[in-house]
Amino acid sequence: MTSTNELRLLPWSGPDDKTCFLSTDNSAGFLSRLADMIEEAQLRSASELLDHVFEVLTDPETDPHEVHLVALELATALRATVRVATSRGHRLLHPAQGAQGERTSRLPVPLG
């Protein structure tokens, strides 16, 4: 298992919106891969939302209620994106064990 300071911040919250962490040395395990897929989906969704936000904000005919809804969606996407960035940044700061036990730096996961 990983040490306490090497817990992975997961891209979802638990009950009462509490932060969830994963403790494992296996980055290819089921929960690690699930977290990677959810992070990718969150980033893709945020990118698509950003395109929509520009459409809404540049249209002078946009209803103020729609602007409000888009702002709420944007805040939700930004929260998820910050969580992904925090999780990935934390993992980059800690060296990983190589195949023969040598220390290697972790590479960022491609954004797609």
PDB file of C-alpha atoms in Angstrom:
ATOM      1  CA  MET A   1       0.000   0.000   0.000  1.00  0.00           C
ATOM      2  CA  THR A   2       1.046   3.576  -0.490  1.00  0.00           C
ATOM      3  CA  SER A   3       2.040   5.710   2.459  1.00  0.00           C
ATOM      4  CA  THR A   4      -0.450   8.213   3.833  1.00  0.00           C
ATOM      5  CA  ASN A   5       1.199  11.117   2.004  1.00  0.00           C
ATOM      6  CA  GLU A   6       0.833   9.295  -1.338  1.00  0.00           C
ATOM      7  CA  LEU A   7      -2.919   8.818  -1.392  1.00  0.00           C
ATOM      8  CA  ARG A   8      -4.552   9.501  -4.741  1.00  0.00           C
ATOM      9  CA  LEU A   9      -7.305  12.109  -4.741  1.00  0.00           C
ATOM     10  CA  LEU A  10     -10.221  10.522  -6.592  1.00  0.00           C
ATOM     11  CA  PRO A  11     -12.360  12.450  -9.100  1.00  0.00           C
ATOM     12  CA  TRP A  12     -15.578  11.887  -7.151  1.00  0.00           C
ATOM     13  CA  SER A  13     -16.886  12.731  -3.706  1.00  0.00           C
ATOM     14  CA  GLY A  14     -18.256  10.476  -1.035  1.00  0.00           C
ATOM     15  CA  PRO A  15     -21.278  10.939   1.210  1.00  0.00           C
ATOM     16  CA  ASP A  16     -21.853  14.532   2.320  1.00  0.00           C
ATOM     17  CA  ASP A  17     -19.492  15.681  -0.471  1.00  0.00           C
ATOM     18  CA  LYS A  18     -16.453  14.370   1.427  1.00  0.00           C
ATOM     19  CA  THR A  19     -13.159  13.944  -0.398  1.00  0.00           C
ATOM     20  CA  CYS A  20     -12.262  10.383  -1.463  1.00  0.00           C
ATOM     21  CA  PHE A  21      -8.745   8.986  -1.675  1.00  0.00           C
ATOM     22  CA  LEU A  22      -7.272   5.755  -3.001  1.00  0.00           C
ATOM     23  CA  SER A  23      -4.367   3.984  -1.337  1.00  0.00           C
ATOM     24  CA  THR A  24      -2.689   1.547  -3.708  1.00  0.00           C
ATOM     25  CA  ASP A  25       0.663   0.843  -5.327  1.00  0.00           C
ATOM     26  CA  ASN A  26      -1.078  -0.543  -8.410  1.00  0.00           C
ATOM     27  CA  SER A  27      -1.783   2.258 -10.889  1.00  0.00           C
ATOM     28  CA  ALA A  28      -3.231  -0.377 -13.252  1.00  0.00           C
ATOM     29  CA  GLY A  29      -5.783  -1.600 -10.705  1.00  0.00           C
ATOM     30  CA  PHE A  30      -9.525  -1.364 -11.285  1.00  0.00           C
ATOM     31  CA  LEU A  31     -10.136   1.764  -9.169  1.00  0.00           C
ATOM     32  CA  SER A  32      -7.073   3.542 -10.575  1.00  0.00           C
ATOM     33  CA  ARG A  33      -8.202   2.855 -14.142  1.00  0.00           C
ATOM     34  CA  LEU A  34     -11.780   3.887 -13.296  1.00  0.00           C
ATOM     35  CA  ALA A  35     -10.487   7.147 -11.803  1.00  0.00           C
ATOM     36  CA  ASP A  36      -8.370   7.771 -14.927  1.00  0.00           C
ATOM     37  CA  MET A  37     -11.414   7.236 -17.179  1.00  0.00           C
ATOM     38  CA  ILE A  38     -13.605   9.525 -15.086  1.00  0.00           C
ATOM     39  CA  GLU A  39     -10.927  12.226 -15.064  1.00  0.00           C
ATOM     40  CA  GLU A  40     -10.705  12.027 -18.856  1.00  0.00           C
ATOM     41  CA  ALA A  41     -14.501  12.271 -19.158  1.00  0.00           C
ATOM     42  CA  GLN A  42     -14.591  15.255 -16.797  1.00  0.00           C
ATOM     43  CA  LEU A  43     -11.899  17.096 -18.760  1.00  0.00           C
ATOM     44  CA  ARG A  44     -13.577  16.321 -22.089  1.00  0.00           C
ATOM     45  CA  SER A  45     -16.930  17.512 -20.732  1.00  0.00           C
ATOM     46  CA  ALA A  46     -15.375  20.724 -19.401  1.00  0.00           C
ATOM     47  CA  SER A  47     -13.798  21.404 -22.792  1.00  0.00           C
ATOM     48  CA  GLU A  48     -17.131  20.919 -24.580  1.00  0.00           C
ATOM     49  CA  LEU A  49     -18.889  23.103 -22.011  1.00  0.00           C
ATOM     50  CA  LEU A  50     -16.339  25.860 -22.559  1.00  0.00           C
ATOM     51  CA  ASP A  51     -17.258  25.977 -26.244  1.00  0.00           C
ATOM     52  CA  HIS A  52     -20.948  26.254 -25.300  1.00  0.00           C
ATOM     53  CA  VAL A  53     -20.223  28.998 -22.749  1.00  0.00           C
ATOM     54  CA  PHE A  54     -18.592  31.148 -25.429  1.00  0.00           C
ATOM     55  CA  GLU A  55     -21.612  30.645 -27.698  1.00  0.00           C
ATOM     56  CA  VAL A  56     -24.003  31.697 -24.930  1.00  0.00           C
ATOM     57  CA  LEU A  57     -21.956  34.700 -23.794  1.00  0.00           C
ATOM     58  CA  THR A  58     -21.383  36.076 -27.289  1.00  0.00           C
ATOM     59  CA  ASP A  59     -25.068  35.883 -28.242  1.00  0.00           C
ATOM     60  CA  PRO A  60     -26.725  39.219 -27.385  1.00  0.00           C
ATOM     61  CA  GLU A  61     -30.142  37.485 -27.433  1.00  0.00           C
ATOM     62  CA  THR A  62     -29.252  35.059 -24.630  1.00  0.00           C
ATOM     63  CA  ASP A  63     -31.778  34.913 -21.811  1.00  0.00           C
ATOM     64  CA  PRO A  64     -30.246  35.887 -18.415  1.00  0.00           C
ATOM     65  CA  HIS A  65     -31.639  32.657 -16.922  1.00  0.00           C
ATOM     66  CA  GLU A  66     -29.621  30.659 -19.492  1.00  0.00           C
ATOM     67  CA  VAL A  67     -26.483  32.627 -18.591  1.00  0.00           C
ATOM     68  CA  HIS A  68     -27.099  31.744 -14.947  1.00  0.00           C
ATOM     69  CA  LEU A  69     -27.500  28.038 -15.754  1.00  0.00           C
ATOM     70  CA  VAL A  70     -24.343  28.031 -17.882  1.00  0.00           C
ATOM     71  CA  ALA A  71     -22.446  29.736 -15.065  1.00  0.00           C
ATOM     72  CA  LEU A  72     -23.551  26.995 -12.649  1.00  0.00           C
ATOM     73  CA  GLU A  73     -22.480  24.283 -15.102  1.00  0.00           C
ATOM     74  CA  LEU A  74     -19.170  26.058 -15.626  1.00  0.00           C
ATOM     75  CA  ALA A  75     -18.548  26.261 -11.862  1.00  0.00           C
ATOM     76  CA  THR A  76     -19.262  22.530 -11.525  1.00  0.00           C
ATOM     77  CA  ALA A  77     -16.904  21.704 -14.399  1.00  0.00           C
ATOM     78  CA  LEU A  78     -14.217  23.979 -12.974  1.00  0.00           C
ATOM     79  CA  ARG A  79     -14.467  22.248  -9.584  1.00  0.00           C
ATOM     80  CA  ALA A  80     -13.971  18.858 -11.269  1.00  0.00           C
ATOM     81  CA  THR A  81     -11.084  20.170 -13.380  1.00  0.00           C
ATOM     82  CA  VAL A  82      -9.324  21.610 -10.325  1.00  0.00           C
ATOM     83  CA  ARG A  83      -9.734  18.257  -8.562  1.00  0.00           C
ATOM     84  CA  VAL A  84      -8.176  16.459 -11.561  1.00  0.00           C
ATOM     85  CA  ALA A  85      -5.308  18.955 -11.697  1.00  0.00           C
ATOM     86  CA  THR A  86      -4.707  18.652  -7.959  1.00  0.00           C
ATOM     87  CA  SER A  87      -4.713  14.860  -8.119  1.00  0.00           C
ATOM     88  CA  ARG A  88      -2.389  14.695 -11.112  1.00  0.00           C
ATOM     89  CA  GLY A  89      -0.105  17.379  -9.713  1.00  0.00           C
ATOM     90  CA  HIS A  90       0.222  15.510  -6.438  1.00  0.00           C
ATOM     91  CA  ARG A  91       1.144  12.330  -8.284  1.00  0.00           C
ATOM     92  CA  LEU A  92       3.788  14.185 -10.340  1.00  0.00           C
ATOM     93  CA  LEU A  93       5.507  15.498  -7.215  1.00  0.00           C
ATOM     94  CA  HIS A  94       6.181  12.026  -5.844  1.00  0.00           C
ATOM     95  CA  PRO A  95       8.621   9.741  -7.670  1.00  0.00           C
ATOM     96  CA  ALA A  96       7.366   6.310  -8.685  1.00  0.00           C
ATOM     97  CA  GLN A  97       9.119   2.976  -8.248  1.00  0.00           C
ATOM     98  CA  GLY A  98      10.598   1.636 -11.469  1.00  0.00           C
ATOM     99  CA  ALA A  99      10.535  -2.029 -12.490  1.00  0.00           C
ATOM    100  CA  GLN A 100      13.826  -2.826 -10.717  1.00  0.00           C
ATOM    101  CA  GLY A 101      13.094  -0.635  -7.682  1.00  0.00           C
ATOM    102  CA  GLU A 102      14.914   2.408  -9.067  1.00  0.00           C
ATOM    103  CA  ARG A 103      13.266   5.785  -8.549  1.00  0.00           C
ATOM    104  CA  THR A 104      11.740   7.338 -11.670  1.00  0.00           C
ATOM    105  CA  SER A 105       9.651  10.444 -12.084  1.00  0.00           C
ATOM    106  CA  ARG A 106       6.029   9.961 -13.076  1.00  0.00           C
ATOM    107  CA  LEU A 107       4.871  11.292 -16.398  1.00  0.00           C
ATOM    108  CA  PRO A 108       1.563  13.118 -16.760  1.00  0.00           C
ATOM    109  CA  VAL A 109      -1.373  11.215 -18.196  1.00  0.00           C
ATOM    110  CA  PRO A 110      -2.205  12.629 -21.673  1.00  0.00           C
ATOM    111  CA  LEU A 111      -5.382  14.736 -21.795  1.00  0.00           C
ATOM    112  CA  GLY A 112      -6.680  13.111 -24.898  1.00  0.00           C
TER     113      GLY A 112
END
